[in-house]
Coordinates of C-alpha atoms in Angstrom, one line a residue:
Chain W
X445 CA 14.2 10.4 2.8
X446 CA 11.0 9.1 4.4
X447 CA 10.6 5.9 6.4
X448 CA 8.2 4.1 8.6
X449 CA 8.9 1.7 11.5
X450 CA 6.4 -0.8 12.9
X451 CA 8.4 -2.2 15.8
X452 CA 6.1 -5.2 16.5
X453 CA 5.8 -8.1 14.1
X454 CA 2.7 -9.4 16.0
X455 CA 0.3 -8.0 18.6
X456 CA -2.0 -10.4 20.5
X457 CA -5.0 -9.2 22.3
X458 CA -8.1 -10.7 23.9
X459 CA -11.5 -9.9 22.4
X460 CA -13.1 -6.9 24.2
X461 CA -9.7 -5.5 25.3
X462 CA -8.2 -2.3 23.9
X463 CA -5.6 -2.7 21.2
X464 CA -2.7 -0.5 20.1
X465 CA -0.5 -1.1 17.0
X466 CA 2.6 1.1 17.0
X467 CA 4.1 3.2 14.2
X468 CA 6.9 5.7 14.1
X469 CA 8.0 7.7 11.1
X470 CA 10.8 9.9 9.7
X471 CA 10.3 12.6 7.1
X472 CA 12.1 15.8 6.1
X473 CA 9.0 17.8 5.6
X474 CA 5.5 17.5 7.0
X475 CA 4.0 14.0 7.1
X476 CA 0.8 12.7 5.7
X477 CA 0.1 9.5 7.6
X478 CA -2.1 6.5 6.8
X479 CA -3.2 3.2 8.2
X480 CA -4.3 0.3 6.0
X481 CA -5.5 -3.2 6.8
X482 CA -4.9 -6.3 4.7
X483 CA -6.8 -9.6 5.0
X484 CA -5.3 -12.8 3.6
X485 CA -4.9 -12.8 -0.2
X486 CA -6.6 -9.4 -0.5
X487 CA -5.5 -5.9 -1.3
X488 CA -5.0 -3.2 1.2
X489 CA -8.0 -1.3 2.6
X490 CA -7.7 2.3 3.7
X491 CA -8.6 2.8 7.4
X492 CA -7.8 6.4 8.3
X493 CA -5.4 9.3 7.6
X494 CA -3.8 12.3 9.4
X495 CA -3.2 15.4 7.3
X496 CA -3.5 18.3 9.7
X497 CA -5.6 19.5 12.6
X498 CA -6.8 17.4 15.4
X499 CA -4.2 14.9 16.6
X500 CA -6.8 12.2 17.1
X501 CA -8.3 10.9 13.9
X502 CA -11.1 8.5 13.6
X503 CA -11.5 6.0 10.8
X504 CA -13.4 2.9 9.7
X505 CA -14.5 0.0 11.8
X506 CA -14.1 1.9 15.1
X507 CA -10.3 2.5 14.7
X508 CA -8.6 5.7 15.6
X509 CA -5.0 6.9 15.6
X510 CA -3.1 9.5 17.5
X511 CA -0.6 11.7 15.8
X512 CA 2.3 12.8 18.1
X513 CA 4.7 15.2 16.4
X514 CA 7.3 15.3 19.2
X515 CA 7.5 11.5 19.3
X516 CA 7.1 11.1 15.5
X517 CA 4.5 8.5 16.1
X518 CA 1.1 7.6 14.7
X519 CA -0.2 4.6 16.8
X520 CA -3.4 2.8 15.7
X521 CA -5.9 2.2 18.5
X522 CA -9.3 0.6 19.1
X523 CA -11.1 0.6 22.5
X524 CA -12.6 -2.9 22.2
X525 CA -11.1 -5.5 19.8
X526 CA -13.1 -7.9 17.8
X527 CA -12.0 -11.3 16.5
X528 CA -12.7 -10.1 13.0
X529 CA -10.1 -7.4 13.5
X530 CA -7.4 -10.1 13.1
X531 CA -5.4 -9.1 10.0
X532 CA -2.2 -7.4 8.9
X533 CA -2.0 -3.6 9.6
X534 CA 0.3 -1.3 7.6
X535 CA 1.3 2.2 8.5
X536 CA 2.3 4.5 5.6
X537 CA 3.8 8.0 5.3
X538 CA 4.0 10.5 2.5
X539 CA 6.6 13.2 2.9
X540 CA 5.2 16.5 1.6
X541 CA 8.7 17.4 0.5
X542 CA 8.8 14.3 -1.7
X543 CA 6.6 12.9 -4.4
X544 CA 3.2 11.4 -4.1
X545 CA 4.1 7.7 -3.4
X546 CA 3.3 6.3 0.1
X547 CA 6.1 4.6 1.9
X548 CA 4.8 1.6 3.9
X549 CA 6.1 -0.1 7.1
X550 CA 6.6 -3.9 7.1
X551 CA 3.3 -4.5 8.8
X552 CA 2.0 -5.8 12.1
X553 CA 0.0 -8.9 12.4
X554 CA -2.9 -8.5 14.8
X555 CA -4.4 -11.6 16.4
X556 CA -7.6 -11.2 18.5
X557 CA -8.5 -14.2 20.5
X558 CA -12.0 -15.1 21.8
Chain K
X156 CA -18.0 -2.4 -9.4
X157 CA -16.2 0.9 -9.2
X158 CA -13.0 -0.2 -7.4
X159 CA -9.5 -0.8 -8.8
X160 CA -9.4 -4.0 -10.8
X161 CA -6.4 -6.1 -11.7
X162 CA -5.9 -8.9 -14.1
X163 CA -4.9 -11.7 -13.9
X164 CA -5.2 -12.4 -10.2
X165 CA -2.7 -15.2 -10.3
X166 CA 0.0 -16.0 -12.9
X167 CA 2.3 -18.9 -12.9
X168 CA 5.2 -18.8 -15.3
X169 CA 8.5 -20.4 -16.0
X170 CA 11.8 -18.5 -15.5
X171 CA 12.7 -16.5 -18.6
X172 CA 9.2 -15.9 -19.8
X173 CA 7.6 -12.5 -20.1
X174 CA 4.4 -11.6 -18.2
X175 CA 2.1 -8.6 -18.3
X176 CA -0.4 -7.4 -15.7
X177 CA -3.2 -5.0 -16.3
X178 CA -4.7 -2.5 -13.9
X179 CA -8.0 -0.5 -14.3
X180 CA -8.1 2.3 -11.7
X181 CA -11.1 4.0 -10.3
X182 CA -12.4 6.1 -13.2
X183 CA -12.2 9.5 -11.6
X184 CA -8.6 9.0 -10.4
X185 CA -5.7 10.6 -12.3
X186 CA -2.9 9.0 -10.4
X187 CA -2.0 5.3 -10.7
X188 CA 0.6 3.4 -8.7
X189 CA 2.3 0.1 -8.9
X190 CA 3.7 -1.6 -5.8
X191 CA 5.3 -5.0 -5.1
X192 CA 4.7 -7.0 -2.0
X193 CA 6.6 -10.1 -0.9
X194 CA 5.7 -12.4 2.0
X195 CA 6.1 -10.7 5.4
X196 CA 6.9 -7.3 3.9
X197 CA 5.0 -4.2 3.3
X198 CA 4.2 -2.9 -0.2
X199 CA 7.3 -1.5 -2.0
X200 CA 6.8 1.4 -4.4
X201 CA 7.7 0.7 -8.0
X202 CA 6.3 3.6 -10.1
X203 CA 3.4 6.0 -10.5
X204 CA 1.6 7.9 -13.3
X205 CA -0.3 11.1 -13.4
X206 CA -2.6 10.7 -16.3
X207 CA -0.3 9.1 -19.0
X208 CA 2.9 10.6 -17.7
X209 CA 5.2 8.3 -15.6
X210 CA 6.4 10.7 -13.0
X211 CA 8.4 8.6 -10.6
X212 CA 10.2 5.3 -10.8
X213 CA 11.8 3.4 -7.9
X214 CA 15.3 2.0 -8.3
X215 CA 13.5 -1.4 -7.7
X216 CA 12.2 -1.1 -11.2
X217 CA 15.0 -2.7 -13.1
X218 CA 15.3 -2.5 -16.9
X219 CA 13.3 -5.8 -17.1
X220 CA 10.3 -4.0 -15.8
X221 CA 8.3 -1.5 -17.8
X222 CA 5.0 0.2 -17.1
X223 CA 2.7 2.1 -19.4
X224 CA -0.5 4.1 -19.1
X225 CA -1.0 5.0 -22.8
X226 CA -4.3 6.9 -22.6
X227 CA -4.3 7.9 -19.0
X228 CA -6.8 5.2 -18.1
X229 CA -5.7 1.6 -17.6
X230 CA -2.0 0.6 -17.0
X231 CA 0.1 -2.4 -17.8
X232 CA 3.2 -3.7 -16.0
X233 CA 5.4 -6.0 -18.0
X234 CA 8.2 -8.1 -16.6
X235 CA 10.6 -9.5 -19.2
X236 CA 12.8 -12.5 -18.7
X237 CA 11.3 -13.3 -15.3
X238 CA 13.4 -14.5 -12.5
X239 CA 12.4 -16.5 -9.4
X240 CA 13.1 -13.4 -7.3
X241 CA 10.2 -11.7 -9.2
X242 CA 7.7 -13.9 -7.5
X243 CA 5.5 -11.5 -5.5
X244 CA 2.1 -9.8 -5.3
X245 CA 1.9 -6.9 -7.6
X246 CA -0.5 -4.3 -6.3
X247 CA -2.1 -1.5 -8.3
X248 CA -3.6 1.6 -6.6
X249 CA -5.1 4.8 -7.7
X250 CA -5.8 8.2 -6.1
X251 CA -7.2 11.7 -6.8
X252 CA -4.8 14.4 -8.0
X253 CA -6.2 16.8 -5.4
X254 CA -6.0 16.1 -1.7
X255 CA -3.7 14.2 0.5
X256 CA -3.6 11.2 -1.8
X257 CA -4.8 8.2 0.1
X258 CA -4.4 5.3 -2.2
X259 CA -7.2 2.8 -3.1
X260 CA -5.8 -0.6 -3.9
X261 CA -6.8 -3.5 -6.1
X262 CA -6.8 -7.1 -5.0
X263 CA -3.4 -7.6 -6.6
X264 CA -1.8 -10.0 -9.1
X265 CA 0.2 -12.8 -7.6
X266 CA 3.2 -13.9 -9.7
X267 CA 4.8 -17.3 -9.2
X268 CA 8.0 -17.9 -11.2
X269 CA 9.0 -21.5 -11.4

Protein backbone atom coordinates (compact mmCIF):
# COMPACT_ATOMS: atom_id res chain seq x y z
CA UNK A 1 0.00 0.00 0.00
CA UNK A 2 1.14 3.54 -0.65
CA UNK A 3 0.57 6.54 1.57
CA UNK A 4 1.64 10.12 2.03
CA UNK A 5 1.83 12.15 5.23
CA UNK A 6 1.93 15.92 5.47
CA UNK A 7 2.45 16.49 9.18
CA UNK A 8 1.65 20.21 9.20
CA UNK A 9 -1.84 21.53 8.58
CA UNK A 10 -0.48 25.06 8.22
CA UNK A 11 2.88 26.71 7.72
CA UNK A 12 3.35 30.41 8.36
CA UNK A 13 6.34 32.31 7.03
CA UNK A 14 7.25 35.96 6.52
CA UNK A 15 7.79 37.22 3.00
CA UNK A 16 11.40 36.94 1.96
CA UNK A 17 12.16 34.10 4.37
CA UNK A 18 12.82 30.54 3.25
CA UNK A 19 9.95 28.08 3.44
CA UNK A 20 9.70 24.33 3.87
CA UNK A 21 6.59 22.19 3.53
CA UNK A 22 7.12 18.65 4.77
CA UNK A 23 6.11 15.37 3.18
CA UNK A 24 6.89 11.75 4.01
CA UNK A 25 5.77 8.72 2.08
CA UNK A 26 5.43 4.97 2.27
CA UNK A 27 5.55 2.63 -0.74
CA UNK A 28 6.43 -0.98 -1.38
CA UNK A 29 8.32 -0.32 -4.60
CA UNK A 30 10.11 2.75 -5.88
CA UNK A 31 8.34 6.08 -5.53
CA UNK A 32 7.45 8.67 -8.05
CA UNK A 33 6.86 11.84 -6.04
CA UNK A 34 5.00 15.00 -6.93
CA UNK A 35 4.06 18.38 -5.51
CA UNK A 36 0.93 20.27 -6.51
CA UNK A 37 -0.44 23.68 -5.52
CA UNK A 38 -4.11 24.61 -5.24
CA UNK A 39 -5.50 28.13 -5.10
CA UNK A 40 -9.04 28.75 -3.74
CA UNK A 41 -11.80 27.20 -5.86
CA UNK A 42 -9.28 26.07 -8.46
CA UNK A 43 -7.90 22.76 -9.64
CA UNK A 44 -4.45 21.48 -8.77
CA UNK A 45 -1.41 22.79 -10.58
CA UNK A 46 1.67 20.63 -11.02
CA UNK A 47 4.84 22.08 -9.45
CA UNK A 48 7.54 19.43 -9.72
CA UNK A 49 8.31 15.74 -9.64
CA UNK A 50 11.01 13.29 -8.60
CA UNK A 51 11.44 10.17 -10.70
CA UNK A 52 15.08 9.22 -10.47
CA UNK A 53 18.50 10.83 -10.50
CA UNK A 54 19.47 13.99 -8.68
CA UNK A 55 17.84 14.17 -5.25
CA UNK A 56 17.22 17.91 -5.60
CA UNK A 57 14.59 18.71 -8.19
CA UNK A 58 13.61 22.15 -9.35
CA UNK A 59 10.14 23.14 -10.45
CA UNK A 60 7.85 26.01 -11.23
CA UNK A 61 7.79 29.43 -9.52
CA UNK A 62 11.19 28.94 -7.86
CA UNK A 63 10.16 25.88 -5.85
CA UNK A 64 12.41 22.91 -5.33
CA UNK A 65 12.17 19.66 -3.41
CA UNK A 66 14.67 17.28 -1.91
CA UNK A 67 14.23 13.52 -2.10
CA UNK A 68 15.66 11.65 0.87
CA UNK A 69 15.36 7.89 0.48
CA UNK A 70 16.61 6.97 3.95
CA UNK A 71 14.10 9.29 5.61
CA UNK A 72 11.39 8.58 3.00
CA UNK A 73 10.82 12.30 2.68
CA UNK A 74 10.23 14.75 -0.13
CA UNK A 75 10.11 18.23 1.41
CA UNK A 76 9.14 21.24 -0.68
CA UNK A 77 11.35 24.31 -0.35
CA UNK A 78 11.74 27.85 -1.61
CA UNK A 79 14.63 30.16 -0.70
CA UNK A 80 12.54 33.34 -0.51
CA UNK A 81 8.76 33.23 0.00
CA UNK A 82 6.32 35.56 -1.72
CA UNK A 83 2.87 36.58 -0.47
CA UNK A 84 1.50 35.13 -3.71
CA UNK A 85 2.82 31.69 -2.68
CA UNK A 86 0.01 31.49 -0.11
CA UNK A 87 -2.05 28.47 -1.13
CA UNK A 88 -2.69 24.80 -0.39
CA UNK A 89 0.17 22.43 -1.19
CA UNK A 90 -0.28 18.73 -1.81
CA UNK A 91 2.35 16.03 -1.90
CA UNK A 92 1.53 12.91 -3.93
CA UNK A 93 3.17 9.54 -4.52
CA UNK A 94 2.86 6.84 -7.12
CA UNK A 95 4.16 3.43 -6.18
CA UNK A 96 5.81 1.81 -9.20
CA UNK A 97 4.59 -1.55 -7.88
CA UNK A 98 0.98 -0.38 -8.06
CA UNK A 99 -1.21 1.23 -10.71
CA UNK A 100 -0.98 4.67 -12.20
CA UNK A 101 -3.10 6.65 -9.78
CA UNK A 102 -1.44 9.19 -7.51
CA UNK A 103 -2.09 9.05 -3.78
CA UNK A 104 -2.30 12.52 -2.23
CA UNK A 105 -1.60 13.82 1.24
CA UNK A 106 -4.20 15.88 3.06
CA UNK A 107 -2.48 19.12 2.18
CA UNK A 108 -0.64 21.93 3.94
CA UNK A 109 -1.89 25.48 3.94
CA UNK A 110 0.94 27.95 3.40
CA UNK A 111 0.44 31.50 4.59
CA UNK A 112 3.08 34.07 3.66
CA UNK A 113 2.69 37.36 5.49
CA UNK A 114 4.06 40.70 4.26
CA UNK B 1 -7.52 26.36 -24.45
CA UNK B 2 -5.76 23.00 -24.43
CA UNK B 3 -6.18 22.18 -20.74
CA UNK B 4 -8.55 19.76 -19.03
CA UNK B 5 -12.08 21.11 -19.00
CA UNK B 6 -14.94 20.08 -16.75
CA UNK B 7 -18.63 20.82 -16.94
CA UNK B 8 -20.60 21.97 -15.06
CA UNK B 9 -18.39 23.88 -12.67
CA UNK B 10 -21.05 23.88 -9.99
CA UNK B 11 -24.12 21.72 -9.55
CA UNK B 12 -26.74 22.06 -6.83
CA UNK B 13 -29.20 19.21 -6.54
CA UNK B 14 -31.67 17.70 -4.16
CA UNK B 15 -31.04 14.45 -2.37
CA UNK B 16 -32.12 11.49 -4.47
CA UNK B 17 -31.55 13.13 -7.85
CA UNK B 18 -29.04 11.91 -10.41
CA UNK B 19 -26.19 14.12 -11.61
CA UNK B 20 -23.65 13.77 -14.40
CA UNK B 21 -20.31 15.48 -14.82
CA UNK B 22 -18.31 15.68 -18.02
CA UNK B 23 -14.56 15.88 -18.47
CA UNK B 24 -12.63 16.67 -21.63
CA UNK B 25 -8.95 15.77 -21.19
CA UNK B 26 -5.94 17.22 -22.92
CA UNK B 27 -6.22 15.83 -26.42
CA UNK B 28 -2.93 13.90 -26.56
CA UNK B 29 -3.49 12.22 -23.19
CA UNK B 30 -4.55 8.58 -23.08
CA UNK B 31 -5.18 8.30 -19.35
CA UNK B 32 -8.05 10.01 -17.59
CA UNK B 33 -8.66 10.06 -13.86
CA UNK B 34 -11.48 11.03 -11.52
CA UNK B 35 -10.82 12.21 -7.99
CA UNK B 36 -13.04 13.52 -5.22
CA UNK B 37 -11.99 16.25 -2.83
CA UNK B 38 -13.81 17.33 0.31
CA UNK B 39 -13.03 20.39 2.42
CA UNK B 40 -9.76 20.10 4.26
CA UNK B 41 -8.74 16.91 2.53
CA UNK B 42 -6.53 15.95 -0.34
CA UNK B 43 -7.94 14.49 -3.55
CA UNK B 44 -9.12 10.88 -3.20
CA UNK B 45 -8.78 8.58 -6.17
CA UNK B 46 -12.01 7.23 -7.66
CA UNK B 47 -11.16 5.63 -10.99
CA UNK B 48 -9.02 5.89 -14.10
CA UNK B 49 -9.19 4.99 -17.77
CA UNK B 50 -6.60 4.19 -20.35
CA UNK B 51 -8.24 5.04 -23.62
CA UNK B 52 -11.77 3.62 -23.24
CA UNK B 53 -10.84 0.88 -20.76
CA UNK B 54 -11.58 1.48 -17.08
CA UNK B 55 -8.49 -0.06 -15.49
CA UNK B 56 -8.85 0.69 -11.81
CA UNK B 57 -11.67 1.61 -9.44
CA UNK B 58 -11.37 2.66 -5.83
CA UNK B 59 -13.59 1.09 -3.21
CA UNK B 60 -14.81 4.66 -2.70
CA UNK B 61 -16.66 4.25 -5.99
CA UNK B 62 -19.93 2.81 -4.70
CA UNK B 63 -22.51 1.21 -6.95
CA UNK B 64 -24.27 4.58 -7.20
CA UNK B 65 -21.27 5.94 -9.08
CA UNK B 66 -20.49 5.06 -12.67
CA UNK B 67 -17.89 6.44 -15.03
CA UNK B 68 -17.54 5.98 -18.75
CA UNK B 69 -15.16 6.98 -21.49
CA UNK B 70 -16.92 5.53 -24.52
CA UNK B 71 -14.62 6.65 -27.33
CA UNK B 72 -11.45 7.17 -25.38
CA UNK B 73 -11.86 10.92 -25.43
CA UNK B 74 -14.22 12.67 -23.00
CA UNK B 75 -15.51 10.98 -19.87
CA UNK B 76 -18.65 11.21 -17.77
CA UNK B 77 -19.11 10.55 -14.08
CA UNK B 78 -22.69 9.86 -13.01
CA UNK B 79 -23.93 9.75 -9.45
CA UNK B 80 -27.32 8.17 -8.96
CA UNK B 81 -29.64 8.80 -6.00
CA UNK B 82 -27.36 11.49 -4.59
CA UNK B 83 -26.81 11.74 -0.85
CA UNK B 84 -25.63 14.70 1.20
CA UNK B 85 -22.35 12.90 1.75
CA UNK B 86 -21.70 13.12 -1.98
CA UNK B 87 -21.21 16.88 -1.69
CA UNK B 88 -17.64 17.47 -2.80
CA UNK B 89 -15.43 18.76 -5.57
CA UNK B 90 -15.06 16.21 -8.35
CA UNK B 91 -11.74 16.60 -10.12
CA UNK B 92 -10.77 15.22 -13.47
CA UNK B 93 -7.18 14.82 -14.59
CA UNK B 94 -5.34 13.41 -17.57
CA UNK B 95 -1.84 12.21 -18.34
CA UNK B 96 0.35 10.68 -20.99
CA UNK B 97 0.65 6.90 -21.16
CA UNK B 98 4.41 7.11 -21.33
CA UNK B 99 6.53 8.67 -18.62
CA UNK B 100 6.08 9.04 -14.87
CA UNK B 101 2.52 10.15 -15.21
CA UNK B 102 2.18 13.57 -13.68
CA UNK B 103 -1.48 14.46 -13.76
CA UNK B 104 -2.91 17.63 -15.22
CA UNK B 105 -6.09 18.66 -13.47
CA UNK B 106 -9.20 20.50 -14.54
CA UNK B 107 -10.84 23.20 -12.43
CA UNK B 108 -13.26 20.71 -10.91
CA UNK B 109 -17.01 20.32 -10.63
CA UNK B 110 -18.44 21.25 -7.24
CA UNK B 111 -21.48 19.24 -6.19
CA UNK B 112 -23.81 20.46 -3.46
CA UNK B 113 -26.55 18.05 -2.40
CA UNK B 114 -29.35 19.66 -0.40
